[in-house]
Amino acid sequence: MALFFTGLNVLWNHQQISYYLLLIIIPLAIVYFIYAIREKKVKDFFLSSALLLVIAAIAVLPAADRLIPTADYSKETMRGGAVLQQTVTGEKTGKSGLDIDYAYQWSYGRLETMTLLIPNFYGASSHYNVGRDSKTYEALKQTGQAEQISKHAPMYWGDQPFTSGPVYMGAIICFLFILGLFVVKGPEKWWLLVATVLSIILSWGKNFMFVNEFLYNYLPLYNKFRAPSMALVMAGVTMVGLAIIALRDIMKTGDKKALIKPLYYSTGITGGICLIFALLGGSLFDFTAASDANYPQWLLAAFVEDRQGMLTGDAWRSLLLIILTAGGLWLYLNDKLKASYLLVLVGLLVLIDMWTVDKRFLNDDHFMPKQVAKAIKPTQNDLLILQDKDPNYRVLNLTTNTFNESTTSYFHKSIGGYSPVKLRRYQDIIDFYLSNRGINMNVLNMLNTKYVIVPAEQGSTVQQNPGALGNAWFVDSLLWVDTPDDEIHALANFNPAKLAVIDKTWKDQVTVDPIVTGDTASIVLTQYTPGKLSYQSQSDKTRVAVFSEVFYKTWRATIDGKEATPIRVNYLLRGLEIPAGKHEVIFECVDELYLKSAKVSIYGSILVGVVLLALIALIIIGFFKKKTA
């Protein structure tokens, strides 16, 4: 089981979730080690742990072709640390990992943790359908926008920038979890409790910096991840786990009467919290968020009323579910309800609880016919740009959130877009020259930005950039700099058509400096595929060419079939020294590390298969031996 499910977890390729699984296992190991010392079974503990570590290592092998290249690539991304010594604002950069403010942006509020028990405690989502019975709909009736705005009302008023919904564990699960703290004995209770508390603390992020700043700085690999609220997936496992164990122990107990007091305590704790917010919730908070400043007072008043109603309504709802579940348990403990009926009752209540809340955030409104989902149509701007017969230009779209959108890439090679593992150097270029501080046309030119979509009085329009330098060009001179900081600052005021800025670490790869001008040289792109680019060059002298492609170590260069060494120029792009004459230059992506790790993955998959077959064979043999005996 450990082999199979550990392998599945890693194969899903979500490293942050796999990391949280490890954080669940660590409390488990510590608690069981303490119990092993108490029971003088330390030897058994280490033998079992060693076996599990071997199983985990085997389980990870099939995913080697993902894990090893990803670990290597991450060093060059935003998660791998800073290239520069100073940020665009002059502040000192961190050593490694994401910037702490960026990493902790989506931190769960401390009081927001109440959504585990009461789903709409903090107003559900930033775009919530409040319905026609809401105060928001009523307030907007006269404006003619009631239907539209009420379907996407900004009900969320918590600490996160925005959210599509709360983390809700279920009122019944919360109740059974608390009950488990009273009725479950042994190590299971303690490691599940510790892991749950750890999950909640991690989810608070910037709202509990006393602990989380320390973890960010010293917990291995933790600063590679963002969105601390995601840590609540740990609680999603541990709280459900203890709830199930609590039910199991209740069914197995020989002294039912002894469990009645714990039942009262857990009902009082969870039900009492719900009752307090049901009765007083509307008067405890102001139900406003920072973003509410954008709305008129009359509309904000409607938002506040709806938010109050959502909190108190869900508090009553959770209280009812807890009472029904506690009632079923009370009947069972007093021999008035059979165990099988109790399980059916609890199962149905949990299903009703989770289903009805889930349908608020994933319902028929969120689905569309397949043909509609695929129909992403080009705009008039797209059609105008697509008239260009040369497809190898780039487009900058300033009418959207440029570096957090993907629609432009449906039709063009985009300067913008979003990736959680964006190359660090590209993000630096964005921060310095393509952000709200202003757009540097020289940088746009070297990125071959031929078209810019800009806002206009009526929608948007397209502007052609005559300065776009194309796919590749020869430069007349080189500027050698000492550090990456010098290199990026040199781009502020330079002519990329004439000058290439190069870090001195590449000096051994360039033989021509200074370069003599007066040569009628040219270089053109002849073939473009995602993994291979071909160029034809012509020059009278040895020259340095700049290619409007991002430099990365897996791209190999050849000149007329002979290997050449590409260099990084202008902080981000590829450069190459090309001898005089007519030549074919080819860049091809060859990831040797991936090819090697793919072999490890194949052998690992075979090993996992052999181990699983051997285990199945042993189970079958044991079954028949037992049957014969």
XYZ file of C-alpha atoms in Angstrom:
629
model
C 0.000 0.000 0.000
C 2.771 2.418 0.937
C 4.597 1.637 -2.307
C 1.512 2.063 -4.484
C 0.087 5.234 -2.957
C 3.433 6.981 -2.444
C 4.158 6.345 -6.103
C 0.784 7.772 -7.124
C 1.312 10.871 -4.990
C 4.659 11.627 -6.622
C 3.461 10.775 -10.144
C 0.717 13.413 -9.892
C 3.633 15.851 -10.082
C 2.448 18.413 -7.533
C 5.589 18.870 -5.460
C 3.937 21.179 -2.949
C 1.310 18.559 -2.086
C 4.006 15.870 -1.837
C 5.883 18.197 0.514
C 2.797 18.518 2.713
C 2.523 14.718 2.774
C 6.059 14.647 4.155
C 5.065 17.200 6.809
C 2.226 14.858 7.830
C 4.603 11.894 8.060
C 7.153 13.706 10.252
C 4.793 14.116 13.278
C 3.702 10.502 12.756
C 7.323 9.318 12.935
C 8.135 11.459 15.984
C 5.079 10.316 17.953
C 5.637 6.640 17.134
C 9.308 6.998 18.071
C 8.309 8.382 21.478
C 5.913 5.466 21.975
C 8.642 3.040 20.854
C 10.964 4.415 23.557
C 8.225 4.114 26.190
C 7.412 0.548 25.164
C 11.096 -0.418 24.623
C 10.540 -1.211 20.936
C 13.130 1.131 19.457
C 14.717 -1.653 17.388
C 11.350 -2.529 15.820
C 10.749 1.156 15.109
C 14.020 1.586 13.211
C 13.563 -1.652 11.271
C 10.050 -0.603 10.216
C 11.229 2.905 9.375
C 14.126 1.580 7.293
C 11.761 -0.687 5.361
C 9.371 2.209 4.707
C 12.233 4.442 3.559
C 13.336 1.782 1.067
C 9.731 1.445 -0.159
C 9.433 5.235 -0.498
C 12.696 5.393 -2.463
C 11.459 2.681 -4.836
C 8.083 4.438 -5.188
C 9.780 7.682 -6.221
C 11.929 6.102 -8.960
C 9.211 6.010 -11.695
C 8.844 9.781 -11.333
C 12.575 10.459 -11.705
C 12.051 11.884 -15.201
C 9.905 14.605 -13.637
C 11.540 15.186 -10.274
C 15.200 15.400 -11.300
C 14.780 17.852 -14.240
C 12.275 19.895 -12.216
C 14.706 20.185 -9.305
C 17.428 21.295 -11.706
C 15.195 23.741 -13.607
C 13.817 25.283 -10.402
C 17.266 26.692 -9.617
C 16.864 29.049 -12.591
C 13.322 30.133 -11.698
C 11.751 32.543 -9.247
C 11.782 29.687 -6.715
C 15.504 29.176 -7.039
C 16.640 32.465 -5.619
C 17.863 35.821 -6.833
C 20.371 36.498 -9.607
C 20.691 40.163 -8.667
C 22.059 41.636 -5.464
C 19.420 44.372 -5.413
C 15.786 44.558 -6.481
C 14.393 47.191 -8.822
C 13.645 49.377 -5.769
C 17.202 49.059 -4.446
C 16.435 46.599 -1.667
C 18.765 43.697 -0.967
C 17.513 40.447 -2.499
C 17.028 37.200 -0.602
C 19.422 34.300 -0.812
C 17.080 31.681 -2.282
C 13.449 30.815 -2.821
C 10.508 33.085 -3.442
C 10.259 36.547 -1.951
C 8.511 36.140 1.400
C 5.868 38.790 0.645
C 5.045 37.071 -2.643
C 5.131 33.577 -1.120
C 2.815 34.526 1.754
C 0.362 36.585 -0.300
C -2.448 34.022 -0.017
C -2.324 33.503 3.746
C -5.394 32.255 5.575
C -6.626 34.615 8.279
C -6.449 33.290 11.835
C -10.160 33.789 12.402
C -10.774 32.634 8.841
C -9.927 29.145 10.107
C -13.547 29.093 11.288
C -14.517 28.262 7.694
C -13.429 24.703 8.485
C -16.597 24.542 10.601
C -18.821 27.278 9.137
C -18.320 27.482 5.342
C -19.520 31.022 4.622
C -17.960 32.517 7.734
C -15.989 35.000 5.630
C -18.415 35.479 2.777
C -17.679 32.461 0.565
C -15.910 33.820 -2.540
C -14.921 37.026 -4.290
C -17.415 36.283 -7.087
C -20.372 34.642 -5.370
C -23.886 34.131 -6.694
C -26.006 35.581 -3.894
C -29.279 34.929 -5.716
C -32.425 36.958 -6.238
C -33.442 36.836 -2.573
C -30.352 38.750 -1.506
C -30.099 42.331 -0.317
C -27.562 42.924 -3.089
C -30.060 41.962 -5.785
C -32.747 44.111 -4.170
C -30.436 47.143 -3.968
C -29.481 46.825 -7.636
C -32.979 46.380 -9.043
C -33.326 49.997 -10.051
C -29.966 50.069 -11.842
C -30.725 47.302 -14.318
C -27.574 45.430 -13.244
C -29.072 43.265 -10.514
C -28.847 39.988 -12.434
C -25.283 40.513 -13.584
C -23.696 41.784 -10.366
C -25.586 39.483 -7.986
C -24.169 36.460 -9.830
C -20.605 37.650 -9.175
C -20.968 39.604 -5.946
C -17.783 40.336 -3.924
C -18.926 38.601 -0.748
C -15.484 37.606 0.530
C -14.164 39.966 3.202
C -11.207 38.022 4.584
C -7.435 38.538 4.598
C -6.604 37.027 1.208
C -6.452 39.224 -1.934
C -9.359 37.217 -3.366
C -10.621 33.644 -3.320
C -12.895 31.313 -5.252
C -14.207 29.679 -2.083
C -13.468 28.725 1.531
C -11.688 25.654 2.859
C -14.523 23.697 4.471
C -13.827 20.408 6.260
C -17.450 19.791 7.176
C -19.298 20.509 10.406
C -19.669 16.779 11.090
C -15.992 16.062 10.429
C -15.008 18.899 12.797
C -17.383 17.511 15.438
C -16.047 13.945 15.081
C -12.460 15.254 15.101
C -13.031 16.966 18.461
C -14.820 13.841 19.715
C -11.791 11.809 18.631
C -9.553 13.893 20.892
C -11.609 12.569 23.827
C -12.250 8.949 22.836
C -9.207 7.870 20.791
C -6.260 6.537 22.778
C -2.745 5.848 21.606
C -0.337 7.450 19.125
C -2.890 7.969 16.325
C -4.597 10.769 18.198
C -1.416 12.658 18.941
C 0.222 12.638 15.532
C -3.053 13.520 13.823
C -3.576 16.392 16.271
C -0.014 17.709 15.843
C -0.230 17.486 12.043
C -3.587 19.307 12.077
C -2.246 22.123 14.251
C 0.838 22.372 12.023
C -1.414 22.544 8.956
C -3.402 25.438 10.411
C -0.307 27.353 11.549
C 1.314 26.985 8.124
C -1.877 28.173 6.413
C -1.796 31.413 8.427
C 1.440 32.464 6.667
C 2.002 36.199 7.159
C -0.724 36.282 9.818
C 1.484 34.257 12.185
C 4.963 35.448 11.244
C 6.384 34.632 14.688
C 6.511 30.992 13.559
C 6.135 31.160 9.797
C 9.016 33.546 9.126
C 11.301 31.133 10.966
C 9.942 28.198 8.932
C 10.343 30.181 5.701
C 13.997 30.870 6.486
C 15.045 27.515 7.940
C 12.643 24.709 6.957
C 14.316 22.985 3.966
C 12.659 23.752 0.592
C 9.703 25.516 2.239
C 10.558 28.874 0.656
C 10.135 27.327 -2.807
C 6.350 27.256 -2.357
C 3.661 29.925 -2.231
C -0.007 30.180 -1.137
C 0.222 29.038 2.516
C -3.555 28.485 2.551
C -2.864 25.339 0.518
C -1.361 23.784 3.668
C -4.916 23.076 4.814
C -4.885 20.020 2.543
C -2.968 18.439 5.423
C -5.897 19.055 7.757
C -8.154 17.607 5.077
C -6.366 14.296 5.612
C -5.688 14.401 9.349
C -9.071 15.678 10.533
C -10.937 13.131 8.430
C -8.520 10.450 9.634
C -9.152 11.134 13.317
C -12.908 11.418 12.687
C -12.937 7.931 11.131
C -10.789 6.475 13.921
C -13.164 8.038 16.466
C -16.132 6.277 14.849
C -14.160 3.029 14.750
C -13.297 3.205 18.449
C -16.875 4.086 19.365
C -18.066 0.978 17.512
C -15.460 -1.204 19.224
C -15.914 0.060 22.763
C -17.228 -2.291 25.418
C -18.258 0.533 27.725
C -20.651 2.754 25.808
C -21.750 4.707 28.865
C -18.189 5.982 29.376
C -18.397 7.762 26.025
C -21.503 9.800 26.779
C -19.575 12.559 28.592
C -17.043 12.965 25.759
C -20.031 13.157 23.407
C -21.499 15.996 25.475
C -18.135 17.796 25.605
C -17.509 17.647 21.846
C -21.110 18.647 21.104
C -20.791 21.555 23.520
C -17.515 22.758 21.992
C -18.411 22.593 18.303
C -22.124 23.267 18.725
C -21.413 26.062 21.185
C -19.111 27.836 18.737
C -21.773 27.596 16.038
C -24.465 28.863 18.425
C -22.382 31.892 19.439
C -21.898 32.956 15.825
C -25.495 32.137 14.931
C -26.805 34.428 17.677
C -24.102 37.101 17.875
C -22.153 36.817 14.610
C -23.903 39.755 13.011
C -22.735 42.102 15.775
C -19.158 40.865 16.205
C -17.661 42.142 12.929
C -18.034 45.040 10.504
C -18.124 42.661 7.483
C -16.082 45.009 5.304
C -12.978 44.472 3.191
C -10.316 46.835 1.840
C -11.701 46.429 -1.687
C -15.114 47.724 -0.559
C -13.850 51.291 -0.980
C -14.605 50.909 -4.699
C -18.371 50.638 -4.107
C -20.993 53.279 -3.218
C -22.274 53.279 0.346
C -25.793 52.102 -0.560
C -24.394 49.030 -2.327
C -21.850 48.340 0.410
C -24.669 48.311 2.972
C -26.358 45.551 0.946
C -23.091 43.589 0.778
C -22.718 43.822 4.557
C -26.251 42.548 5.166
C -25.693 39.602 2.841
C -22.365 38.774 4.481
C -23.994 38.851 7.909
C -26.760 36.579 6.710
C -24.290 34.143 5.167
C -22.351 33.804 8.426
C -25.342 33.377 10.715
C -27.185 31.143 8.246
C -24.267 28.736 7.919
C -23.680 28.808 11.681
C -27.268 27.573 12.202
C -26.745 25.017 9.442
C -23.573 23.615 11.026
C -25.247 23.544 14.446
C -28.143 21.495 13.067
C -25.800 18.973 11.433
C -23.814 18.600 14.655
C -26.985 18.062 16.710
C -28.269 15.423 14.278
C -24.951 13.559 14.318
C -24.614 13.833 18.092
C -28.210 12.632 18.430
C -27.444 9.536 16.370
C -24.378 8.793 18.488
C -26.366 9.300 21.704
C -28.998 6.829 20.514
C -26.283 4.305 19.679
C -24.507 4.705 23.016
C -27.844 4.172 24.784
C -28.568 1.019 22.709
C -31.458 2.641 20.862
C -29.810 2.534 17.424
C -27.844 -0.239 15.720
C -24.259 0.358 14.642
C -25.078 -0.234 10.970
C -27.871 2.343 11.107
C -25.559 4.831 12.814
C -22.952 4.460 10.063
C -25.599 4.976 7.386
C -26.932 8.042 9.223
C -23.483 9.630 9.654
C -22.532 8.798 6.063
C -25.702 10.386 4.682
C -25.311 13.489 6.835
C -21.685 13.945 5.734
C -22.727 13.479 2.101
C -25.520 16.053 2.435
C -23.216 18.447 4.279
C -20.368 18.340 1.766
C -22.493 17.998 -1.373
C -24.643 21.035 -0.673
C -21.648 23.250 0.109
C -19.672 21.962 -2.873
C -22.598 22.753 -5.183
C -22.344 26.405 -4.191
C -18.926 26.631 -5.833
C -19.094 23.939 -8.510
C -22.516 23.712 -10.106
C -24.235 23.779 -13.492
C -23.267 27.433 -14.006
C -19.600 26.397 -14.062
C -19.988 23.955 -16.951
C -20.583 24.582 -20.633
C -20.967 22.404 -23.728
C -17.717 21.040 -25.121
C -18.018 22.911 -28.398
C -18.562 26.208 -26.541
C -15.596 25.601 -24.258
C -13.323 25.178 -27.266
C -14.644 28.217 -29.129
C -12.051 30.846 -28.223
C -12.465 33.277 -31.068
C -9.887 35.808 -32.211
C -10.710 39.460 -31.629
C -10.516 42.108 -34.337
C -7.060 42.971 -33.016
C -5.981 39.343 -33.338
C -7.288 39.127 -36.898
C -5.470 42.311 -37.837
C -2.169 41.009 -36.447
C -2.656 37.586 -38.041
C -2.573 39.223 -41.473
C 1.198 39.345 -40.999
C 2.581 36.394 -43.001
C 5.662 36.115 -40.802
C 4.468 34.166 -37.725
C 7.659 34.549 -35.714
C 7.032 37.920 -34.084
C 5.838 38.629 -30.540
C 2.852 40.540 -29.185
C 2.516 42.599 -26.006
C -1.074 42.896 -24.775
C -1.541 45.866 -22.436
C -5.344 45.619 -22.302
C -5.284 42.781 -19.760
C -3.307 41.796 -16.696
C -0.339 41.229 -19.011
C 1.661 38.780 -16.929
C -1.290 36.878 -15.488
C -3.277 35.986 -18.611
C -3.135 33.369 -21.347
C -5.643 34.422 -24.036
C -3.038 36.285 -26.104
C -1.056 33.063 -26.474
C -3.951 31.361 -28.259
C -3.076 33.280 -31.419
C 0.364 34.826 -30.956
C 3.760 34.402 -29.368
C 3.154 36.536 -26.298
C 5.515 38.687 -24.273
C 3.190 38.191 -21.309
C 1.497 35.191 -19.734
C 1.816 33.439 -16.400
C 3.876 30.570 -15.069
C 4.434 29.578 -11.423
C 7.985 28.606 -12.422
C 8.908 31.630 -14.510
C 12.613 32.008 -15.183
C 14.146 34.362 -12.632
C 15.912 36.429 -15.276
C 12.717 36.948 -17.274
C 10.914 38.094 -14.127
C 13.762 40.528 -13.485
C 13.320 41.971 -16.992
C 9.592 42.359 -16.271
C 10.255 44.067 -12.940
C 12.833 46.479 -14.356
C 11.536 47.258 -17.844
C 8.040 45.909 -18.526
C 6.095 46.770 -15.378
C 4.126 49.695 -14.010
C 7.394 51.614 -13.661
C 7.288 52.062 -17.425
C 7.996 50.081 -20.560
C 11.453 50.278 -22.100
C 11.168 50.210 -25.899
C 14.753 49.005 -26.327
C 13.907 45.898 -24.305
C 10.716 45.385 -26.321
C 12.759 45.700 -29.510
C 15.268 43.038 -28.480
C 12.344 40.741 -27.584
C 11.068 41.153 -31.169
C 7.826 42.794 -30.051
C 6.321 43.690 -33.408
C 2.777 44.454 -32.204
C 1.369 46.059 -29.063
C -2.333 45.852 -28.169
C -3.238 48.994 -26.228
C -6.413 50.414 -24.642
C -8.353 52.932 -26.731
C -11.397 55.142 -26.214
C -13.578 52.426 -27.687
C -12.107 49.129 -26.563
C -8.566 48.552 -27.802
C -6.365 48.950 -30.840
C -3.147 47.573 -32.321
C 0.068 49.526 -32.701
C 2.923 48.218 -34.833
C 6.413 48.624 -33.434
C 8.822 49.530 -36.264
C 11.800 49.051 -33.942
C 11.336 45.297 -33.451
C 14.680 43.712 -34.268
C 13.463 40.407 -35.646
C 14.547 36.901 -34.723
C 18.307 37.512 -34.879
C 20.825 40.233 -35.788
C 24.525 41.013 -35.729
C 25.796 43.688 -33.334
C 28.643 46.132 -33.951
C 30.099 46.309 -30.450
C 30.133 44.617 -27.057
C 29.863 46.051 -23.563
C 31.500 43.826 -20.947
C 30.171 44.161 -17.392
C 31.276 42.732 -14.057
C 28.007 41.583 -12.465
C 24.411 40.655 -13.339
C 23.333 43.911 -11.644
C 25.567 45.902 -13.992
C 24.219 43.916 -16.935
C 20.547 44.581 -16.275
C 21.125 48.257 -15.474
C 23.016 48.669 -18.761
C 19.800 47.815 -20.623
C 18.144 50.996 -19.379
C 19.673 53.115 -22.114
C 21.306 51.138 -24.930
C 20.718 50.402 -28.594
C 20.243 46.618 -28.851
C 20.567 46.748 -32.646
C 24.181 47.918 -32.315
C 25.355 46.848 -28.861
C 25.309 43.607 -26.857
C 25.782 43.703 -23.084
C 27.672 40.656 -21.808
C 28.801 39.465 -18.380
C 32.590 39.054 -18.305
C 32.209 35.384 -17.284
C 31.609 34.672 -21.000
C 34.759 36.451 -22.195
C 36.610 33.219 -23.030
C 33.898 32.353 -25.578
C 34.342 35.541 -27.635
C 37.427 36.248 -29.742
C 36.315 39.415 -31.545
C 36.447 42.563 -29.433
C 36.159 45.306 -30.496
C 34.184 44.464 -33.598
C 34.970 46.320 -36.792
C 31.914 47.911 -38.392
C 31.140 48.366 -42.068
C 30.257 44.742 -42.746
C 27.015 44.045 -44.641
C 26.030 41.045 -42.534
C 22.665 39.338 -42.250
C 21.076 36.481 -40.354
C 17.553 35.130 -40.870
C 15.380 32.473 -39.260
C 14.617 29.649 -41.720
C 12.863 27.099 -39.515
C 11.019 27.357 -36.215
C 9.830 24.454 -34.048
C 9.541 24.397 -30.248
C 12.695 22.288 -29.921
C 14.751 23.389 -32.918
C 15.503 26.719 -34.619
C 17.514 27.091 -37.832
C 19.146 30.249 -39.191
C 21.150 31.255 -42.266
C 23.937 33.760 -41.661
C 26.128 35.744 -44.059
C 28.981 38.074 -43.049
C 32.391 39.223 -44.297
C 33.937 39.068 -40.837
C 33.579 37.061 -37.643
C 30.672 38.640 -35.799
C 28.595 38.186 -32.650
C 24.915 37.523 -33.326
C 22.092 38.091 -30.856
C 19.087 35.769 -31.008
C 15.727 36.948 -29.699
C 15.270 33.771 -27.665
C 15.730 33.187 -23.945
C 19.079 31.668 -23.010
C 18.899 28.337 -21.193
C 21.589 25.725 -20.722
C 19.745 22.875 -22.486
C 19.902 24.679 -25.847
C 22.869 23.475 -27.902
C 24.230 25.388 -30.892
C 25.900 24.124 -34.053
C 27.424 26.006 -36.984
C 27.382 23.926 -40.159
C 26.970 20.841 -37.989
C 29.931 21.630 -35.720
C 29.242 22.291 -32.051
C 29.497 25.921 -30.943
C 29.162 27.541 -27.536
C 26.215 29.918 -27.068
C 26.593 32.766 -24.592
C 24.093 34.843 -22.638
C 23.769 38.456 -23.756
C 21.588 41.378 -22.689
C 20.946 39.586 -19.366
C 18.397 37.231 -20.964
C 19.009 36.395 -24.623
C 21.206 33.999 -26.570
C 24.341 35.107 -28.331
C 26.823 33.298 -30.566
C 30.093 34.128 -32.263
C 29.753 33.214 -35.962
C 32.754 33.116 -38.325
C 32.869 34.944 -41.642
C 31.081 33.473 -44.619
C 27.762 31.778 -45.206
C 26.661 29.351 -42.482
C 23.735 27.370 -41.162
C 23.214 27.950 -37.445
C 21.001 25.547 -35.520
C 19.802 25.769 -31.928
C 18.384 22.516 -30.584
C 17.066 21.691 -27.125
C 18.930 18.647 -25.795
C 18.336 17.955 -22.108
C 20.899 15.331 -21.132
C 19.711 15.318 -17.533
C 16.173 14.509 -18.640
C 17.378 11.693 -20.902
C 19.351 10.137 -18.048
C 16.506 10.523 -15.547
C 14.097 8.989 -18.078
C 16.200 5.819 -17.990
C 16.052 5.826 -14.189
C 12.281 6.226 -14.472
C 11.963 3.220 -16.805
C 14.073 0.957 -14.584
C 12.227 2.248 -11.524
C 8.855 1.417 -13.074
C 10.057 -2.116 -13.820
C 11.293 -2.483 -10.237
C 7.973 -1.254 -8.804
C 6.106 -3.692 -11.038
C 8.303 -6.604 -9.926
C 7.911 -5.706 -6.235
C 4.122 -5.375 -6.541
C 3.842 -8.702 -8.385
C 6.020 -10.370 -5.743
C 3.830 -8.977 -2.960
C 0.653 -10.123 -4.722
C 2.206 -13.593 -5.180
C 3.100 -13.766 -1.482
C -0.459 -12.797 -0.503
C -1.929 -15.490 -2.785
C 0.496 -18.153 -1.514
C -0.278 -17.211 2.085
C -4.017 -17.413 1.393
C -3.797 -20.944 -0.060
C -1.475 -22.129 2.713
C -3.944 -20.877 5.306
C -6.827 -22.504 3.436
C -4.993 -25.871 3.227
C -4.087 -25.737 6.898
